PDB file of C-alpha atoms in Angstrom:
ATOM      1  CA  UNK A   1     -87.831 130.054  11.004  1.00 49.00           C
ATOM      2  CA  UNK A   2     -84.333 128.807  10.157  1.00 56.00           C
ATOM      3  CA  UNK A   3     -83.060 130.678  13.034  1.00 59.00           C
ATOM      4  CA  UNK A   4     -85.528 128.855  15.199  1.00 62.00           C
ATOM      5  CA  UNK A   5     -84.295 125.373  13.835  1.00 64.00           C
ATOM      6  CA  UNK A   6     -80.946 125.991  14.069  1.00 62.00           C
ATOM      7  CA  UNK A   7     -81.235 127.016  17.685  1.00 66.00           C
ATOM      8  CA  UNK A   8     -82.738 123.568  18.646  1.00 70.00           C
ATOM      9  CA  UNK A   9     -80.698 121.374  17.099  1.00 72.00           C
ATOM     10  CA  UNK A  10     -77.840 123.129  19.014  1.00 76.00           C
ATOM     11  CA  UNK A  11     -80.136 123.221  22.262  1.00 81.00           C
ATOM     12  CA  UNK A  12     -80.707 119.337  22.030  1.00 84.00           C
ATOM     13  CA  UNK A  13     -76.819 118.509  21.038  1.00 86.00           C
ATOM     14  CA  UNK A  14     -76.176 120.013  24.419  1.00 87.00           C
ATOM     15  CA  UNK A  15     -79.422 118.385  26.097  1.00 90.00           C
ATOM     16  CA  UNK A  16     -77.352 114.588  24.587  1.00 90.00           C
ATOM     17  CA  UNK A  17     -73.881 115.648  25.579  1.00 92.00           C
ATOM     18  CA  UNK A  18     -75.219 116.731  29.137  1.00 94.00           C
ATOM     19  CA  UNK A  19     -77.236 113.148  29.484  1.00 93.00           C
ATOM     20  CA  UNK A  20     -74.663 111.214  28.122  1.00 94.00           C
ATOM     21  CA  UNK A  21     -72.124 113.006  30.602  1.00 96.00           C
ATOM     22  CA  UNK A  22     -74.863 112.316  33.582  1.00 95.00           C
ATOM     23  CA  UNK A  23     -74.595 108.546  32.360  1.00 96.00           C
ATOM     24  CA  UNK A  24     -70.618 108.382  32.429  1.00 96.00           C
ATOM     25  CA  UNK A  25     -70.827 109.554  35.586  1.00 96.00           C
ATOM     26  CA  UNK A  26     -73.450 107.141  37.142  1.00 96.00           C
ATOM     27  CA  UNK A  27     -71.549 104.051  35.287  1.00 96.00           C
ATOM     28  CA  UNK A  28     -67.983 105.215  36.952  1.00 96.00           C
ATOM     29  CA  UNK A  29     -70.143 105.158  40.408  1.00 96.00           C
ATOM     30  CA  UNK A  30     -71.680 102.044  40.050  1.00 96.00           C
ATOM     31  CA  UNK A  31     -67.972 100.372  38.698  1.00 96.00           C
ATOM     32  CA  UNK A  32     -66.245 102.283  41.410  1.00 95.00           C
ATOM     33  CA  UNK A  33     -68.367 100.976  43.816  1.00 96.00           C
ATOM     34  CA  UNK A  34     -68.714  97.455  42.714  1.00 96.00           C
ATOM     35  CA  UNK A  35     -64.958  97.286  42.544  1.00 96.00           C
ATOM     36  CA  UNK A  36     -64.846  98.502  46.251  1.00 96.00           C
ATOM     37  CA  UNK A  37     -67.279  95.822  47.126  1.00 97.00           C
ATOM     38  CA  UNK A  38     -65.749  92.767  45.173  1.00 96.00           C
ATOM     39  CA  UNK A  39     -61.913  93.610  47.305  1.00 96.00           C
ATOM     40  CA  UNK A  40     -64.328  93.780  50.390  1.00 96.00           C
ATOM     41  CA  UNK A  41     -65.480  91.041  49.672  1.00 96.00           C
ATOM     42  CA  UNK A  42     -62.238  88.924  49.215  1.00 95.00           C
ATOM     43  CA  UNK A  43     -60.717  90.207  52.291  1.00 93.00           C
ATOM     44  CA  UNK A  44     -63.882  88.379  54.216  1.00 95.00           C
ATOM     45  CA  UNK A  45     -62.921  85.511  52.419  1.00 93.00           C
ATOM     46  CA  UNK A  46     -59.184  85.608  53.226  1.00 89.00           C
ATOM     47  CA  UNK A  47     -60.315  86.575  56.754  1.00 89.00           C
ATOM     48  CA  UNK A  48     -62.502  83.751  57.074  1.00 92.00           C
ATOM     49  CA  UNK A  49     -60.159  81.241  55.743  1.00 89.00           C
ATOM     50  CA  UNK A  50     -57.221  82.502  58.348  1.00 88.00           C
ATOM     51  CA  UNK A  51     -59.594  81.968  61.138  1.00 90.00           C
ATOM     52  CA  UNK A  52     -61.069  78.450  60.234  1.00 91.00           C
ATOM     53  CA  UNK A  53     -57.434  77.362  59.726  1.00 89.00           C
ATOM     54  CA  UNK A  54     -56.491  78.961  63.111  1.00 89.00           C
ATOM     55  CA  UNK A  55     -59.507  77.233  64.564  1.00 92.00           C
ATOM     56  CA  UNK A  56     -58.527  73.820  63.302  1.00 91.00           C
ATOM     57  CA  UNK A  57     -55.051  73.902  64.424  1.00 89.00           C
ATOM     58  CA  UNK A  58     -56.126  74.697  68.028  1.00 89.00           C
ATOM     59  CA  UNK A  59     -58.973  71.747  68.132  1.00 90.00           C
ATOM     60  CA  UNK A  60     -56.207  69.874  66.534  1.00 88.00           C
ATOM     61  CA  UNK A  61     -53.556  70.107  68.761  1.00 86.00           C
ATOM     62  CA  UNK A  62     -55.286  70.739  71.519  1.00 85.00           C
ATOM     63  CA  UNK A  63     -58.303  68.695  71.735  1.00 87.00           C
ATOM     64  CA  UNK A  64     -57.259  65.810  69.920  1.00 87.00           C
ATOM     65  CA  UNK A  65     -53.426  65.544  70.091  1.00 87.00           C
ATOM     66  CA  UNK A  66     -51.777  64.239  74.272  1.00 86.00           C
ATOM     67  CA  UNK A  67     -49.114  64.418  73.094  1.00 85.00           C
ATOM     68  CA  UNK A  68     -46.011  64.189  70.521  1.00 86.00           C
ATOM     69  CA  UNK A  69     -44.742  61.091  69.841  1.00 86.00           C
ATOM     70  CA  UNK A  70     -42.727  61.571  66.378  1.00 84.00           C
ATOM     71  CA  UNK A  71     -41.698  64.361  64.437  1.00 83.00           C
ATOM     72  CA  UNK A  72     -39.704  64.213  61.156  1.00 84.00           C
ATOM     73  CA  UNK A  73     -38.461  67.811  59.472  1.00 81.00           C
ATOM     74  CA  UNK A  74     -36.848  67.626  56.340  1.00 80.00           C
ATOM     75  CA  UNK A  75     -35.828  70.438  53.944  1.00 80.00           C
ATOM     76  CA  UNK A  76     -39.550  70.820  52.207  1.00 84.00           C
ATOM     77  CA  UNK A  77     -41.385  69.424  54.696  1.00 86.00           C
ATOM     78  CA  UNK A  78     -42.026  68.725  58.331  1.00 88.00           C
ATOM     79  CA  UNK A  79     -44.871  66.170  60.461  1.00 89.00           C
ATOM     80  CA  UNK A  80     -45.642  66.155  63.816  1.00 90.00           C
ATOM     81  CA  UNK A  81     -47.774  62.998  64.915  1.00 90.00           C
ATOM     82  CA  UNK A  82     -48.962  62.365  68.687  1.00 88.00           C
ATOM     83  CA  UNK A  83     -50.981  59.949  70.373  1.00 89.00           C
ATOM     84  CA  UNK A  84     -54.951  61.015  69.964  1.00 87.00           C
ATOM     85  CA  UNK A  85     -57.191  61.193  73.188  1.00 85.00           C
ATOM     86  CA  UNK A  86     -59.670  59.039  70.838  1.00 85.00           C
ATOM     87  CA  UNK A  87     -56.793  56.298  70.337  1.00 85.00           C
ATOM     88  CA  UNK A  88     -54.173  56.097  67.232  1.00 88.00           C
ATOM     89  CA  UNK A  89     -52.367  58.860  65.792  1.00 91.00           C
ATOM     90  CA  UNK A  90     -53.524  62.203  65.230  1.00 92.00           C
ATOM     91  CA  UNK A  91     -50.865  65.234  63.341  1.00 91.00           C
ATOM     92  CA  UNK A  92     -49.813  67.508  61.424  1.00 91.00           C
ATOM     93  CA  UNK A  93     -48.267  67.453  57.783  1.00 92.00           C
ATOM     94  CA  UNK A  94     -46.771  70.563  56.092  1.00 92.00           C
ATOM     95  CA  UNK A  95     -44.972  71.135  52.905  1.00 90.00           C
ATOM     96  CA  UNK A  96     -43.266  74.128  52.448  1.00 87.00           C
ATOM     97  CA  UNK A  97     -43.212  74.134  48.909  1.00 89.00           C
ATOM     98  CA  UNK A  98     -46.889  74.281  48.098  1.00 90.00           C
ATOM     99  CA  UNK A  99     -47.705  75.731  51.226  1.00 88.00           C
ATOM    100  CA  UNK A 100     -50.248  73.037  52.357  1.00 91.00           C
ATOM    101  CA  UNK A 101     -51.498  71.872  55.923  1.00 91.00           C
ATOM    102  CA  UNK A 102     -52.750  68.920  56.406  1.00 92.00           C
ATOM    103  CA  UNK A 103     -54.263  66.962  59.375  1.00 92.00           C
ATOM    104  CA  UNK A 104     -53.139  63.338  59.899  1.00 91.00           C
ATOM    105  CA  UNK A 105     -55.538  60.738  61.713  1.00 91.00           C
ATOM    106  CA  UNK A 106     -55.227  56.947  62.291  1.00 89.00           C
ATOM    107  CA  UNK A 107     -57.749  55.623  64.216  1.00 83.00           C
ATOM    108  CA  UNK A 108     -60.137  52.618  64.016  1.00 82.00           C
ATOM    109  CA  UNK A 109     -62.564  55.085  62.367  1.00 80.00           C
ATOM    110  CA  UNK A 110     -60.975  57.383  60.160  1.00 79.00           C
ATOM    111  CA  UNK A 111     -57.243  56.791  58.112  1.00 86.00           C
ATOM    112  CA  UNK A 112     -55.962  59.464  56.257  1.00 88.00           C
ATOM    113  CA  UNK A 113     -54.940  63.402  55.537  1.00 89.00           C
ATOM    114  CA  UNK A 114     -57.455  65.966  55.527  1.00 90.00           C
ATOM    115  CA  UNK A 115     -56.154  69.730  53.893  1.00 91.00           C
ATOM    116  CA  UNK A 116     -56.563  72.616  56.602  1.00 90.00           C
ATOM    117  CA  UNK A 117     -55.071  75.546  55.200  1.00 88.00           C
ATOM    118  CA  UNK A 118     -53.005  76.739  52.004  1.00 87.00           C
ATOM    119  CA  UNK A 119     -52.041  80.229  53.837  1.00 83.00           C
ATOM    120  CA  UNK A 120     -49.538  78.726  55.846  1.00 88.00           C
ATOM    121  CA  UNK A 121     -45.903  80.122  54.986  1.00 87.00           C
ATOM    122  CA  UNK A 122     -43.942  78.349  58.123  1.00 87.00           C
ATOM    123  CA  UNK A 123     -44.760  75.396  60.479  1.00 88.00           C
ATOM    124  CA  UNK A 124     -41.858  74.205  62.935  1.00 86.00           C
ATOM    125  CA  UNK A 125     -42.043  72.138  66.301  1.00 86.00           C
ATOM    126  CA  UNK A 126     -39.258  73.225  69.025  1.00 85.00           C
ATOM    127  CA  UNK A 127     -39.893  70.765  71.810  1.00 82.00           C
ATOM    128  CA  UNK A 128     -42.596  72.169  73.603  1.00 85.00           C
ATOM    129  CA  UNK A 129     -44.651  74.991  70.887  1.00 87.00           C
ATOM    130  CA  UNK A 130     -45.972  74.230  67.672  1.00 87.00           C
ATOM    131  CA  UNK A 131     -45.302  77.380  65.673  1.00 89.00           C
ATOM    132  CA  UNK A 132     -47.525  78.245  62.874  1.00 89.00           C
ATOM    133  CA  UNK A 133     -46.997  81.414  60.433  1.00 89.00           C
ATOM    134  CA  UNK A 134     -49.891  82.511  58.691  1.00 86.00           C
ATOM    135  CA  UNK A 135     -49.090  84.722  55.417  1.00 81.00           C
ATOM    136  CA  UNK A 136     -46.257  86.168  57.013  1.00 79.00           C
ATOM    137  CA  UNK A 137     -48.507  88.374  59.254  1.00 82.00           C
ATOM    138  CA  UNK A 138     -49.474  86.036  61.755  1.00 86.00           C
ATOM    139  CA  UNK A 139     -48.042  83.619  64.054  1.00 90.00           C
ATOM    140  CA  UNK A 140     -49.666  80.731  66.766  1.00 88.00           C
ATOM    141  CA  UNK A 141     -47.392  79.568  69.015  1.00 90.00           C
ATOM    142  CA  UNK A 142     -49.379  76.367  70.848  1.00 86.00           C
ATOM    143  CA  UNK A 143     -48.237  74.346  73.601  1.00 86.00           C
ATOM    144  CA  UNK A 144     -47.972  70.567  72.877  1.00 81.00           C
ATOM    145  CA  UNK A 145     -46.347  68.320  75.589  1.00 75.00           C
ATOM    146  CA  UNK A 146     -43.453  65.960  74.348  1.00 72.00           C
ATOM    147  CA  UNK A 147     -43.201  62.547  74.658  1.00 65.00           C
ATOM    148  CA  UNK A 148     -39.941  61.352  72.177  1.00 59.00           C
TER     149      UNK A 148
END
């Protein structure tokens, strides 16, 4: 009989060890995989943000903006401002040291900035393209006509 007993309690040390092993091994899945999912995850975000900002710089400049009237570049930041086909002043705003776009409108309606994008690492105007640098990976060159 103590043979017997001795044999089981070895049999069901094994029996734990082997499900607790089994248990490991589904919790390192499921982490593995969530992990996989939450960097999927924020590269559809990043995505996403790139191509709303990309979208709002095109309906900016090129639905709403003639022209360019005025454009003032300093060392940490640059505007561009043109005449609106809705009347006023419609632009852009960008400071290099946060990294922010914004939109400028004056119109009978609407007076103010509105923030585009936080991904932008360089915004220049050379005459005739607005050039926009996304995270260093992409880069919009639109055609704006000049009026100065």
């Amino acid at each position: 009989m103590k043979r017997k007993e001795g044999f089981l309690l070895v049999e069901s040390i094994f029996e734990l060890f082997i499900v607790s092993i089994s248990m490991l091994i589904v919790l390192s899945t499921f982490i593995g995989t969530f992990f996989l999912l939450k960097d999927a995850l924020e590269e559809i975000i990043d995505l996403n943000i790139l191509s709303n900002t990309v979208m709002e710089i095109i309906i900016v400049s090129k639905n709403e903006m003639k022209n360019v009237t005025s454009l003032s570049s300093g060392q940490f930041s640059s505007s561009i401002l043109g005449d609106s086909v809705e009347g006023g002043k419609v632009g852009f705003s960008f400071d290099s040291l946060t990294q922010k776009l914004l939109r400028y409108k004056y119109s009978n309606i609407t007076k103010g900035y509105t923030f585009i994008s936080q991904k932008i690492t360089a915004f220049s105007y050379d005459g005739k393209f607005i050039i926009v640098t996304l995270d260093r990976d992409y880069i919009i060159k639109l055609f704006v006509k000049d009026l100065r």
